[in-house]
mmCIF file of C-alpha atoms in Angstrom:
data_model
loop_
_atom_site.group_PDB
_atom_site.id
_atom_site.type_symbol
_atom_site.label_atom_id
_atom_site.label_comp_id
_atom_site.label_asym_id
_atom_site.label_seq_id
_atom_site.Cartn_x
_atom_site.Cartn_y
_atom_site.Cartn_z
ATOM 1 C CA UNK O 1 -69.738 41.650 -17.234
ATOM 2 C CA UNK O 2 -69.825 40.996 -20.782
ATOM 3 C CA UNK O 3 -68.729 37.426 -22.871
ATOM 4 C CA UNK O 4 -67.299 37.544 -26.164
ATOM 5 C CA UNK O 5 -66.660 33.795 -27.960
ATOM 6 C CA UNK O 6 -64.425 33.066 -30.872
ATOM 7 C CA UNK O 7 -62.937 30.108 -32.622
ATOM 8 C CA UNK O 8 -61.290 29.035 -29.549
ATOM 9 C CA UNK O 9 -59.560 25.088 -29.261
ATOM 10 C CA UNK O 10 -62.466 24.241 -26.047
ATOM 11 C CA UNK O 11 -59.691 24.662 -23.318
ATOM 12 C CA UNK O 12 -62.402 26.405 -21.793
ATOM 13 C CA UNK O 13 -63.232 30.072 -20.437
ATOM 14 C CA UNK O 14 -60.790 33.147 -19.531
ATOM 15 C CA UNK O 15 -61.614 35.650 -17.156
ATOM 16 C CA UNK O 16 -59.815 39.512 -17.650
ATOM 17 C CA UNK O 17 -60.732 42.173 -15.223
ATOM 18 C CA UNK O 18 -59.511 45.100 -15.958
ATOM 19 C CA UNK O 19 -61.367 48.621 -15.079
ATOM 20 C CA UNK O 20 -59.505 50.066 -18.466
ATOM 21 C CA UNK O 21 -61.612 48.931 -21.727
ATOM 22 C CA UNK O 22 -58.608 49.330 -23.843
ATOM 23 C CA UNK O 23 -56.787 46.760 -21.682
ATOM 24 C CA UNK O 24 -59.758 44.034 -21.981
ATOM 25 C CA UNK O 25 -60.187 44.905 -25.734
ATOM 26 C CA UNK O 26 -56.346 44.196 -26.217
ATOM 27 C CA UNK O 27 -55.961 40.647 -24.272
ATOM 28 C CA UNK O 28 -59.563 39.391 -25.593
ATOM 29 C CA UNK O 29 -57.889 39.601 -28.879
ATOM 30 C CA UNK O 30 -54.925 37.727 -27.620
ATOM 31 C CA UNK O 31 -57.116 34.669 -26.757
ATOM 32 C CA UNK O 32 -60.389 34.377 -28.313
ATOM 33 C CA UNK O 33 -59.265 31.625 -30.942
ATOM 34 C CA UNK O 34 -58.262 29.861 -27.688
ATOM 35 C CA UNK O 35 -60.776 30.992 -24.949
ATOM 36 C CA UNK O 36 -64.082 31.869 -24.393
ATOM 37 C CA UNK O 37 -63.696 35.335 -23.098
ATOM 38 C CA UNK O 38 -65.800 36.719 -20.138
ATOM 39 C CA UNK O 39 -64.574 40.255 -18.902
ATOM 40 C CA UNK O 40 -65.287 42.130 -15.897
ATOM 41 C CA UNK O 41 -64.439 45.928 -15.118
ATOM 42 C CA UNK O 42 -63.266 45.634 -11.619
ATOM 43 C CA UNK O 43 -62.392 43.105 -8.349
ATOM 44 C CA UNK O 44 -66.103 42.914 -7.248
ATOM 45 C CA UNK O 45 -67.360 41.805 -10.453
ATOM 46 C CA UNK O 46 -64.868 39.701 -10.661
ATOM 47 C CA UNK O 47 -65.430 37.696 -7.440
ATOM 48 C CA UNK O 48 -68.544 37.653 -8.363
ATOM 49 C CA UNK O 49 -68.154 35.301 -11.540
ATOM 50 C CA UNK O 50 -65.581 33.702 -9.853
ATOM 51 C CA UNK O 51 -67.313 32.324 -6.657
ATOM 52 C CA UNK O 52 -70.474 31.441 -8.487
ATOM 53 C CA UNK O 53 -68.440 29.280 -10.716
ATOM 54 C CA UNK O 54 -64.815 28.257 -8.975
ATOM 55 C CA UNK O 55 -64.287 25.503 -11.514
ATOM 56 C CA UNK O 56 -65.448 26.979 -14.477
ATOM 57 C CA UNK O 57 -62.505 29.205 -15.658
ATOM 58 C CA UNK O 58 -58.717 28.271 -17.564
ATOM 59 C CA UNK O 59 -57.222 31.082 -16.421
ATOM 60 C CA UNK O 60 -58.150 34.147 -15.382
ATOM 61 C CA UNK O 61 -55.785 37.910 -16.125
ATOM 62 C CA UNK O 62 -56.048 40.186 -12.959
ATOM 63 C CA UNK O 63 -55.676 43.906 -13.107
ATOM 64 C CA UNK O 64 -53.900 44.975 -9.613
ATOM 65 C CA UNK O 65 -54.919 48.772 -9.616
ATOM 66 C CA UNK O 66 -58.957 48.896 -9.384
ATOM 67 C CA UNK O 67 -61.670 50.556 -8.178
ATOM 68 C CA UNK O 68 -63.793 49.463 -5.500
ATOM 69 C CA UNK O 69 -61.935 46.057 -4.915
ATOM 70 C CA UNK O 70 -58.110 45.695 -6.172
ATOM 71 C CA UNK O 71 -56.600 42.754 -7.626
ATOM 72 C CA UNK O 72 -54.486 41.875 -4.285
ATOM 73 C CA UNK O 73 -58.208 42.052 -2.486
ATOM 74 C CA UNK O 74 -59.216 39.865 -5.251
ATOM 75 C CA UNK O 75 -56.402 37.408 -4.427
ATOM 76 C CA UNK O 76 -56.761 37.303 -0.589
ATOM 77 C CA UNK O 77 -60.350 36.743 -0.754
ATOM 78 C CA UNK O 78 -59.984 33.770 -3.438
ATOM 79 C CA UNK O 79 -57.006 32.669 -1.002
ATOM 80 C CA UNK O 80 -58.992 30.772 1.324
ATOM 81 C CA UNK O 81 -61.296 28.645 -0.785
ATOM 82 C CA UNK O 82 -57.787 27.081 -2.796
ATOM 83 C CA UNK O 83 -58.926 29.106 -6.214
ATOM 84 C CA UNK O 84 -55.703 29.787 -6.515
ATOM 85 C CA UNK O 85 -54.364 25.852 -6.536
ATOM 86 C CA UNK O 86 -56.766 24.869 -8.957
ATOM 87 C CA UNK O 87 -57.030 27.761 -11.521
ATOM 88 C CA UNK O 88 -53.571 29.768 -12.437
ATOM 89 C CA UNK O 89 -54.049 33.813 -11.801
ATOM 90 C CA UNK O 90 -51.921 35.992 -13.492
ATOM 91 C CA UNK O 91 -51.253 39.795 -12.371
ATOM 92 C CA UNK O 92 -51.630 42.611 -14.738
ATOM 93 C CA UNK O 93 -49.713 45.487 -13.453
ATOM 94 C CA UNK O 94 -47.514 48.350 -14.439
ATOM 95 C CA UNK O 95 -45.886 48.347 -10.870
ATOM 96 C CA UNK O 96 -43.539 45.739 -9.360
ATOM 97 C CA UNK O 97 -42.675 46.360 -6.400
ATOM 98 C CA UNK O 98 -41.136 44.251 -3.817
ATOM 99 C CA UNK O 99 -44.291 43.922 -1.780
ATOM 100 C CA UNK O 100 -46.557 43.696 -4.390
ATOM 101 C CA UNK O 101 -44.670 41.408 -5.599
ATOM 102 C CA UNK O 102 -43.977 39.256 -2.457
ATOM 103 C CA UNK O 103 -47.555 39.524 -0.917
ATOM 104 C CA UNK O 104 -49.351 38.278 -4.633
ATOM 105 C CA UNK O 105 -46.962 35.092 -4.800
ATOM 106 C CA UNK O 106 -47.668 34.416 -1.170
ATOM 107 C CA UNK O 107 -51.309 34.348 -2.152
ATOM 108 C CA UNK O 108 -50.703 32.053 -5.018
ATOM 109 C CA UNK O 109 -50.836 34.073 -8.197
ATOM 110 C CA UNK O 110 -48.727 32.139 -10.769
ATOM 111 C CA UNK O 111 -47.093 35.446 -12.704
ATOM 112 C CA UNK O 112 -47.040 38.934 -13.902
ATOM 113 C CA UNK O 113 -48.128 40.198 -16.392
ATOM 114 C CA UNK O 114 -46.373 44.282 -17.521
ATOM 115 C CA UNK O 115 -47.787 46.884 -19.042
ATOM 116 C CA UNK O 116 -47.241 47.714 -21.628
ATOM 117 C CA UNK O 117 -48.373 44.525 -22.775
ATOM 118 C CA UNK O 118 -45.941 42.543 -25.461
ATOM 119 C CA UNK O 119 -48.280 40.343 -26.957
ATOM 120 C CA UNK O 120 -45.741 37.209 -27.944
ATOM 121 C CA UNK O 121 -44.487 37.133 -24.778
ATOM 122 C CA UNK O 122 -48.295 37.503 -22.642
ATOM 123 C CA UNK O 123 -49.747 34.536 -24.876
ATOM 124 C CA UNK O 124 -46.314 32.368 -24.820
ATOM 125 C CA UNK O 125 -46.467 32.538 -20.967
ATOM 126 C CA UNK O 126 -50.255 32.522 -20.297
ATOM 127 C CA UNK O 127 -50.978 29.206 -22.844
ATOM 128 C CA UNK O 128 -47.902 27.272 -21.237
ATOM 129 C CA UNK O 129 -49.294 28.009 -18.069
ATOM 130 C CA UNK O 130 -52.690 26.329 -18.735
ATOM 131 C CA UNK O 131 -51.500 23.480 -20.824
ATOM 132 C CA UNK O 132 -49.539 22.803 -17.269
ATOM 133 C CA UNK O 133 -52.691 23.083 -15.388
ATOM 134 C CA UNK O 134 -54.585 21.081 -17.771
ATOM 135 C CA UNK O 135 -52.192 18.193 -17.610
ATOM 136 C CA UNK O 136 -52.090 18.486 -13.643
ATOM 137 C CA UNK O 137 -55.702 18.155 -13.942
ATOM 138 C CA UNK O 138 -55.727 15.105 -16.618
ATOM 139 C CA UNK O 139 -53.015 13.348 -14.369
ATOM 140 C CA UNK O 140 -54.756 13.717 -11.133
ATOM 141 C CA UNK O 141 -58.255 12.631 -12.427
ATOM 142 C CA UNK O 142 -56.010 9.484 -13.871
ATOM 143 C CA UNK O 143 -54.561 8.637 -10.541
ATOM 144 C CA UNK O 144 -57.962 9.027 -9.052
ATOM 145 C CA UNK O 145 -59.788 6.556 -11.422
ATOM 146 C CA UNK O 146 -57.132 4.414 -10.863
ATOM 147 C CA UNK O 147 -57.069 4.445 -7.304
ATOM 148 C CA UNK O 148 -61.371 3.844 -7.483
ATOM 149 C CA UNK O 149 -60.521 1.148 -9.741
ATOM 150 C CA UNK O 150 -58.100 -0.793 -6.933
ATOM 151 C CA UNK O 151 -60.313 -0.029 -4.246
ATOM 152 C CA UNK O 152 -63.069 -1.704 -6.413
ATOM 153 C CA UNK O 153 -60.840 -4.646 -7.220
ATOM 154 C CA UNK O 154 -59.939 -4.727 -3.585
ATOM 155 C CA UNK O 155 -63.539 -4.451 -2.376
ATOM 156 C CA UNK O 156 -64.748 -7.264 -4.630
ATOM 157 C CA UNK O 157 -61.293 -9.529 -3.465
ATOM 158 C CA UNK O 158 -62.701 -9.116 0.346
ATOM 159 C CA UNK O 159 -66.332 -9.592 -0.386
ATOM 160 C CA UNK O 160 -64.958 -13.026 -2.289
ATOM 161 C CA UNK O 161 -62.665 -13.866 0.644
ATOM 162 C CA UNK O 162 -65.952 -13.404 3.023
ATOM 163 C CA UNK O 163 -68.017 -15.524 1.065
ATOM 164 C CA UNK O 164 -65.619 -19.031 0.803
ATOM 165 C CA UNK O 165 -65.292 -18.266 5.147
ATOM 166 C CA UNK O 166 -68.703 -18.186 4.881
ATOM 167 C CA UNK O 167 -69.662 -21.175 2.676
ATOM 168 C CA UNK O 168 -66.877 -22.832 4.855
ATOM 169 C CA UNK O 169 -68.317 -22.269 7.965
ATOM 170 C CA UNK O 170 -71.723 -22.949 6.981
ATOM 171 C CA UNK O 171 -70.636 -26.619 5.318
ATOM 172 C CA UNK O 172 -69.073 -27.229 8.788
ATOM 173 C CA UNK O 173 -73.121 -26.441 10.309
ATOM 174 C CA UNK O 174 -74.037 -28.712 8.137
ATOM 175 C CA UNK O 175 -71.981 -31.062 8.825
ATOM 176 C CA UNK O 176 -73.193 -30.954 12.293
ATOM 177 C CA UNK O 177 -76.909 -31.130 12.116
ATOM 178 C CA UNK O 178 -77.064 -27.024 11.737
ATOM 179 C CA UNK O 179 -78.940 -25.315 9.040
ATOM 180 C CA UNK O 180 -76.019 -22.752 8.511
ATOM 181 C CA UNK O 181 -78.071 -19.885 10.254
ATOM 182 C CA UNK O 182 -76.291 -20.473 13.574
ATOM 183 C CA UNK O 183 -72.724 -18.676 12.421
ATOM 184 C CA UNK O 184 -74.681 -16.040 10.573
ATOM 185 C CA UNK O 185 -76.996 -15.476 14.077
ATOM 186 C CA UNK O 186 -73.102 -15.439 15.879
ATOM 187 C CA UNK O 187 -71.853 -12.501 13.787
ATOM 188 C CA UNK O 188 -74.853 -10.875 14.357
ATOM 189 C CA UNK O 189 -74.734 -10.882 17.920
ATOM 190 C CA UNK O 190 -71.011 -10.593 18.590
ATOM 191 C CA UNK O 191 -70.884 -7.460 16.156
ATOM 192 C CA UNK O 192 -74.203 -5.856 18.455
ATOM 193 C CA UNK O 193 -72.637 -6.648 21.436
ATOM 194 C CA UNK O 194 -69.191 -4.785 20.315
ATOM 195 C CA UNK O 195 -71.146 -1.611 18.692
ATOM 196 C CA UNK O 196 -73.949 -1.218 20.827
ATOM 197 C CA UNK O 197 -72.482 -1.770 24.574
ATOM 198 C CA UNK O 198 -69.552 -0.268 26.612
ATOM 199 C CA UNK O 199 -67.804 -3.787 26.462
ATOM 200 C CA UNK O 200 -66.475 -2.687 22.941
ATOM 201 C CA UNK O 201 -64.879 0.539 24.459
ATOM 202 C CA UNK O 202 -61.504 0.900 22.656
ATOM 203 C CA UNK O 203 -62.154 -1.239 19.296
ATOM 204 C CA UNK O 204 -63.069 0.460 15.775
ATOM 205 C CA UNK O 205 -65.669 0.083 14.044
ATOM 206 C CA UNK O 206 -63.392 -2.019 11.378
ATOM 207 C CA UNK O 207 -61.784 -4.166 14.439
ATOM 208 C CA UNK O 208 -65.642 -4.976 15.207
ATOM 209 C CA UNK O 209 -66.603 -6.235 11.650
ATOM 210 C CA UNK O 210 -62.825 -7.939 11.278
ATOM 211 C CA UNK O 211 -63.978 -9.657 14.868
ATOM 212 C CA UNK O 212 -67.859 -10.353 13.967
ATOM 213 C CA UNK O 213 -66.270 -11.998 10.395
ATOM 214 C CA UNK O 214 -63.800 -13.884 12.949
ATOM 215 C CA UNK O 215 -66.781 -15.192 14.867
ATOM 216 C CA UNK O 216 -68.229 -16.863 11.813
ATOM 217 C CA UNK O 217 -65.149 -19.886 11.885
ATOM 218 C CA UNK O 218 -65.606 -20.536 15.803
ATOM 219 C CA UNK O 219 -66.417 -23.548 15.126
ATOM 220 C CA UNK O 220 -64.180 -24.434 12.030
ATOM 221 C CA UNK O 221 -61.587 -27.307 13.983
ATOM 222 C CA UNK O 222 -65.155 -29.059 14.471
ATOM 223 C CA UNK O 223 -64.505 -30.371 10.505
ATOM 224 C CA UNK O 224 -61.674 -32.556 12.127
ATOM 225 C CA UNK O 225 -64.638 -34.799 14.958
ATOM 226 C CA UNK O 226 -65.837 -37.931 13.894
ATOM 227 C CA UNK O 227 -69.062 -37.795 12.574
ATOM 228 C CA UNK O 228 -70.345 -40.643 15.225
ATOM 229 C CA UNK O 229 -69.054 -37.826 18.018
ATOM 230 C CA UNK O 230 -70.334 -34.349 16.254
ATOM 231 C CA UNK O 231 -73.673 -35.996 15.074
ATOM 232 C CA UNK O 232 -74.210 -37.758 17.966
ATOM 233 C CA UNK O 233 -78.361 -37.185 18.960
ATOM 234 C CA UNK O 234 -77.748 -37.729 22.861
ATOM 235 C CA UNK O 235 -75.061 -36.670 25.663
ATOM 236 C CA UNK O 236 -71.482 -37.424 24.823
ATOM 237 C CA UNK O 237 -69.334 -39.805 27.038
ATOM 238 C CA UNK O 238 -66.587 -38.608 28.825
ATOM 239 C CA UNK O 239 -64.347 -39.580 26.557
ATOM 240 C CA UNK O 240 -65.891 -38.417 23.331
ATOM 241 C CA UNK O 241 -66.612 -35.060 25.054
ATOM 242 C CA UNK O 242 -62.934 -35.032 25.161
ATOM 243 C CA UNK O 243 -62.504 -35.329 21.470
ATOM 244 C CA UNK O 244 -65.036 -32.874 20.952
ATOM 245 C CA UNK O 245 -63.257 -30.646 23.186
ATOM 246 C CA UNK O 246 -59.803 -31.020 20.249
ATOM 247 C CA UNK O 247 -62.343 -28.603 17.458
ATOM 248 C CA UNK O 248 -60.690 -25.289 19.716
ATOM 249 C CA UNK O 249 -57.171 -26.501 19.222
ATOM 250 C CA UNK O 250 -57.807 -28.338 15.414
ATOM 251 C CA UNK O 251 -59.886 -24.920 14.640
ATOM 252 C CA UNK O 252 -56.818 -22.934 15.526
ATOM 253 C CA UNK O 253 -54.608 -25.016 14.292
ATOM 254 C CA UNK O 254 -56.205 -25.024 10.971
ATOM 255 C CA UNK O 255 -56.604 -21.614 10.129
ATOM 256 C CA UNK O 256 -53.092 -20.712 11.351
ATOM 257 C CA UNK O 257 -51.795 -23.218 8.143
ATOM 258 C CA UNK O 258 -53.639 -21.651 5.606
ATOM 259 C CA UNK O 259 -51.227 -19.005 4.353
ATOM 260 C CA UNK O 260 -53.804 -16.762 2.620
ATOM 261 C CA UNK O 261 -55.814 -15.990 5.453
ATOM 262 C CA UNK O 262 -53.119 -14.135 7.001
ATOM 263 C CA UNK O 263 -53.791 -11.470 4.525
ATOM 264 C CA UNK O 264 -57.139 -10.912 6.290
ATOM 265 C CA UNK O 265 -57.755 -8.561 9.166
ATOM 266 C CA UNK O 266 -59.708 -10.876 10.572
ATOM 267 C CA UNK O 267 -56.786 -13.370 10.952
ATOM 268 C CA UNK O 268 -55.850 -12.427 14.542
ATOM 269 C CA UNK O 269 -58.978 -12.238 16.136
ATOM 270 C CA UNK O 270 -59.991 -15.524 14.145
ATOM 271 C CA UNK O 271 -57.423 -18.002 15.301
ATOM 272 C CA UNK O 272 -57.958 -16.754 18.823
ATOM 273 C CA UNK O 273 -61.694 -17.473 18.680
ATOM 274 C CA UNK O 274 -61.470 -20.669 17.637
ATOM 275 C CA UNK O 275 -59.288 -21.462 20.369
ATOM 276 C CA UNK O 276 -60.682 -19.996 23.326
ATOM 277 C CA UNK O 277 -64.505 -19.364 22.671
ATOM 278 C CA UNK O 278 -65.214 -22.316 25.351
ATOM 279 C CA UNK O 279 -63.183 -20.694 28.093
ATOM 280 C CA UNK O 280 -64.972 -19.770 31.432
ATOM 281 C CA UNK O 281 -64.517 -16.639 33.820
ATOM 282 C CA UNK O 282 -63.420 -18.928 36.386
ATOM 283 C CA UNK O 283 -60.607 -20.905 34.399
ATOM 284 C CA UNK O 284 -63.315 -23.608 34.142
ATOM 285 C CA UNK O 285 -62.924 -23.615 30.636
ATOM 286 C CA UNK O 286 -61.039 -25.482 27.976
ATOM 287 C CA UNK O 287 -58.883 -25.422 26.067
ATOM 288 C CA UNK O 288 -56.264 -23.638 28.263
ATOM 289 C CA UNK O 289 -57.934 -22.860 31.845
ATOM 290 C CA UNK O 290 -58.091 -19.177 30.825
ATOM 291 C CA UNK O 291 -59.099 -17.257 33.874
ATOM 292 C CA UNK O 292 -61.068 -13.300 33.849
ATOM 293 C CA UNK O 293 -59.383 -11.213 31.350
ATOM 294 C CA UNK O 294 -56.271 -13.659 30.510
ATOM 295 C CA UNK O 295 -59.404 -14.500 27.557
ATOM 296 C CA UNK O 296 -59.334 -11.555 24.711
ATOM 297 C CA UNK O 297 -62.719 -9.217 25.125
ATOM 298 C CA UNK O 298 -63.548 -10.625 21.401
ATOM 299 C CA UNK O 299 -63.353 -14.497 22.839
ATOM 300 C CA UNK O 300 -65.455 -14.064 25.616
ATOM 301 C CA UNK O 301 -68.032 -11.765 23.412
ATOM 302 C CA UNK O 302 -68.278 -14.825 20.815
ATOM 303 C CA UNK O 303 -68.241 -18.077 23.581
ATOM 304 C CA UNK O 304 -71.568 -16.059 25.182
ATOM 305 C CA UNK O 305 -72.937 -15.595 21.944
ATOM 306 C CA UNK O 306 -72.658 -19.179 21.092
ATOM 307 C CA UNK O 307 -73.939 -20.515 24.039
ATOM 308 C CA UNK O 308 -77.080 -17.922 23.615
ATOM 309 C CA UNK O 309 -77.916 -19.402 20.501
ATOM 310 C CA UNK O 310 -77.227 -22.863 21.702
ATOM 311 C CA UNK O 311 -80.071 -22.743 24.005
ATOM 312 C CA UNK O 312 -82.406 -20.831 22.207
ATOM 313 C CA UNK O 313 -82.232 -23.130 18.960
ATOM 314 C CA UNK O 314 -83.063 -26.845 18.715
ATOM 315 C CA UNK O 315 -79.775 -29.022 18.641
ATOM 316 C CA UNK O 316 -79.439 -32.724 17.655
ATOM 317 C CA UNK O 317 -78.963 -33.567 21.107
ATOM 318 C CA UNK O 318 -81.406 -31.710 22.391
ATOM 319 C CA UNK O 319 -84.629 -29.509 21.777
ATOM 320 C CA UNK O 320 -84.746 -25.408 22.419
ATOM 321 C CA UNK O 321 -85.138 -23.588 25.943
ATOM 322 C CA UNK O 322 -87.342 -20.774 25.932
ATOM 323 C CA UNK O 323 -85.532 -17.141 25.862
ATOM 324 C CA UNK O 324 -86.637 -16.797 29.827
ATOM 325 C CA UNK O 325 -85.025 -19.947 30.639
ATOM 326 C CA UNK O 326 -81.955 -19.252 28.356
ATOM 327 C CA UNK O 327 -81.053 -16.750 29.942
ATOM 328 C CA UNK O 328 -81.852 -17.904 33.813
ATOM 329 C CA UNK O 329 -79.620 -20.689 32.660
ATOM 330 C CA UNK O 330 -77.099 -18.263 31.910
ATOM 331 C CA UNK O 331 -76.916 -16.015 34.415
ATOM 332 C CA UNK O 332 -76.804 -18.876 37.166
ATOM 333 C CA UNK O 333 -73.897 -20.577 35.738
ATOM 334 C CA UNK O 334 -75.302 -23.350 34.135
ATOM 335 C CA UNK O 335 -73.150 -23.141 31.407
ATOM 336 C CA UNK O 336 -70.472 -21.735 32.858
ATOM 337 C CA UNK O 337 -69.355 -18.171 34.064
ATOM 338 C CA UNK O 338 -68.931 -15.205 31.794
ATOM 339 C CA UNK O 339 -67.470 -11.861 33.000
ATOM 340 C CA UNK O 340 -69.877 -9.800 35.119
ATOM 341 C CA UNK O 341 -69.808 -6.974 32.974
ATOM 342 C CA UNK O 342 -69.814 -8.821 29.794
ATOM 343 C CA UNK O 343 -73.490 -10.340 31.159
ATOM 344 C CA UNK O 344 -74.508 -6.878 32.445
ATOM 345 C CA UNK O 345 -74.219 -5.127 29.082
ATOM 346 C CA UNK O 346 -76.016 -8.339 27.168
ATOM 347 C CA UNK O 347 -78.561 -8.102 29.586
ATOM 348 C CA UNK O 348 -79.270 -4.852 28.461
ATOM 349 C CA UNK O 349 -79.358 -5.385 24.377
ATOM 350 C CA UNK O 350 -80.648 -9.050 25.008
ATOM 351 C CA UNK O 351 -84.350 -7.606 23.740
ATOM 352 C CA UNK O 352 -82.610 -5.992 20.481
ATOM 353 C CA UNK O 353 -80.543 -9.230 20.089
ATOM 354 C CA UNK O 354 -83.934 -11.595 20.210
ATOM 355 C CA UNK O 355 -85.361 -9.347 17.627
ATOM 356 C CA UNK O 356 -82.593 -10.822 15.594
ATOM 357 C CA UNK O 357 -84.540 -14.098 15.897
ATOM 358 C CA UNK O 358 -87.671 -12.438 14.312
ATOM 359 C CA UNK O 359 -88.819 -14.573 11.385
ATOM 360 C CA UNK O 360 -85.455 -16.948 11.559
ATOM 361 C CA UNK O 361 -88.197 -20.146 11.500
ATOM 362 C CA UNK O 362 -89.202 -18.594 8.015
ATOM 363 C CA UNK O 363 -86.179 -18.622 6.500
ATOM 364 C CA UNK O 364 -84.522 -21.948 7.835
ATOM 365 C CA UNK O 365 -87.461 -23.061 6.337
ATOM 366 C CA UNK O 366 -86.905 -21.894 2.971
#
């Protein structure tokens, strides 16, 4: 293959295969003030240049009768790798038959070029051709930045959105004696649960983080108890366990009347946390007597995740139980029944979720 540069405008490199010199001599002179020229004497050469570089060429001028491989042969094997889409191929040919014809526009090849060659009419086609290309190209790398830009924006919009639920949930641990580390340790858990165990069978991994962001306001309606009730260093009475008992309705309540969070995928599974995160297998629990699956997968997920951290973690009404007797309390009902299966596949990631404890005194200490 030989190269041959000349003033050319930087629209980039031509390809012309053509097994007569005369042929390549005659359209290198066409466009070397607007191409740098590369030449090749037949299809193999050609495929050559072309698959080592697919990006690398403005246009490229295909001779149809070769030796050895033929321009159609050319065309069929460019076919597959979408040359053709990107790059505009134009066929050099004294024959037109209907086939020819037919089988090189199936392929992709954007026109014909005749033999003999009129010069005005070659360049006039061939530059008008490329210019199009070019602009394809400028206009698709446009929309593309663009649509990296509004994923950007969009990314940064979410990442803001999950940092106020965050600060707002955390203020609400505060609020109640926590050191913000319990909602954190929730999402952690709930989102381990759903990933790493059959009990998330059916949900995406997006579903799973929109539900593990949910799980970080279960506890939101518990801004709305009295500070002499939430704060409260030994056991509530009956009837302030009552009021406590209001943060599942106030919680839902309250993020259903904030209009922006609707936006959020995490809406859905959010308001139905905060509601129902203290019902019970049995129906035992409040606020609606829920009973076995009437309580979403996601609900149950986050009200054993609380009460798991509840009892591993010191409280202001009362101090921690050790993992063992967490979980002995758990599985014998203590604190209520969960779904058998739920417990079964927690039982078996409970040593990965304790892990998520590691070095947790460190950094509530900080």
């Amino acid at each position: 293959m030989t190269a041959a540069a000349g003033a050319r405008h930087g629209t980039g490199r031509m390809l012309i295969v053509d097994d007569e010199e005369i042929n390549r001599l005659i359209l290198a002179n066409l466009f070397e003030g607007e191409f740098e020229i590369e030449e090749a004497a037949d299809g193999q050469e050609a495929l050559e240049a072309l698959l080592a570089a697919p990006g690398g060429y403005a246009a490229v001028l295909l001779d149809v009768m070769m030796p050895r491989v033929d321009g159609l042969e050319v065309l069929r094997r460019l076919e597959p790798t979408g040359f053709l889409r990107r790059t505009p191929v134009f066929l050099i040919t004294a024959e037109r038959g209907n086939d020819v014809m037919r089988e090189a526009y199936e392929l992709g090849v954007m026109d014909f070029i005749g033999k003999p060659i009129v010069p005005y009419v070659v360049t006039r086609r061939v530059l008008a051709v490329v210019e199009l290309f070019e602009a394809r190209k400028r206009l698709s790398l446009t929309v593309e930045d663009q649509r990296v830009q509004l994923l950007e924006r969009a990314e940064r919009i979410i990442e803001l959105n999950r940092g106020m639920i965050e600060s707002l949930s955390t203020a609400i641990e505060f609020r109640d004696g926590e050191s913000g580390l319990h909602v954190r340790r929730i999402h952690d858990i709930t989102r381990t649960i759903l990933l790493e165990t059959p009990f998330g069978e059916g949900l995406s991994e997006e579903d799973v983080d929109d539900i593990a962001l949910a799980s970080i306001m279960h506890d939101v309606g518990k801004i709305a108890i009295p500070d002499a009730i939430l704060c409260k260093p030994g056991r509530l009475t009956a009837e302030e366990f009552e009021v406590m008992k209001t943060h599942t309705t106030q919680g839902a309540d309250l993020l259903a009347r904030i209009p922006q969070m609707r936006s959020l995928g995490a809406y859905r599974y959010a308001v139905d946390i905060a509601r129902h995160h203290h019902e019970r297998w049995d129906g035992r629990g409040y606020p609606d007597g829920l009973v076995g699956d009437e309580n979403s997968v996601w609900a149950q997920v986050v009200g054993l995740a609380d009460v798991y951290d509840a009892l591993t973690n010191k409280r202001v009404y009362k101090a921690a139980f050790t993992r063992e007797e967490s979980l002995r309390m758990i599985c014998e009902g203590e604190c209520g029944t969960f779904n058998p299966r739920l417990l079964e596949c927690f039982l078996e990631i409970e040593p990965a979720i304790a892990r998520l404890y590691e070095g947790a005194g460190e950094e509530e200490q900080r």
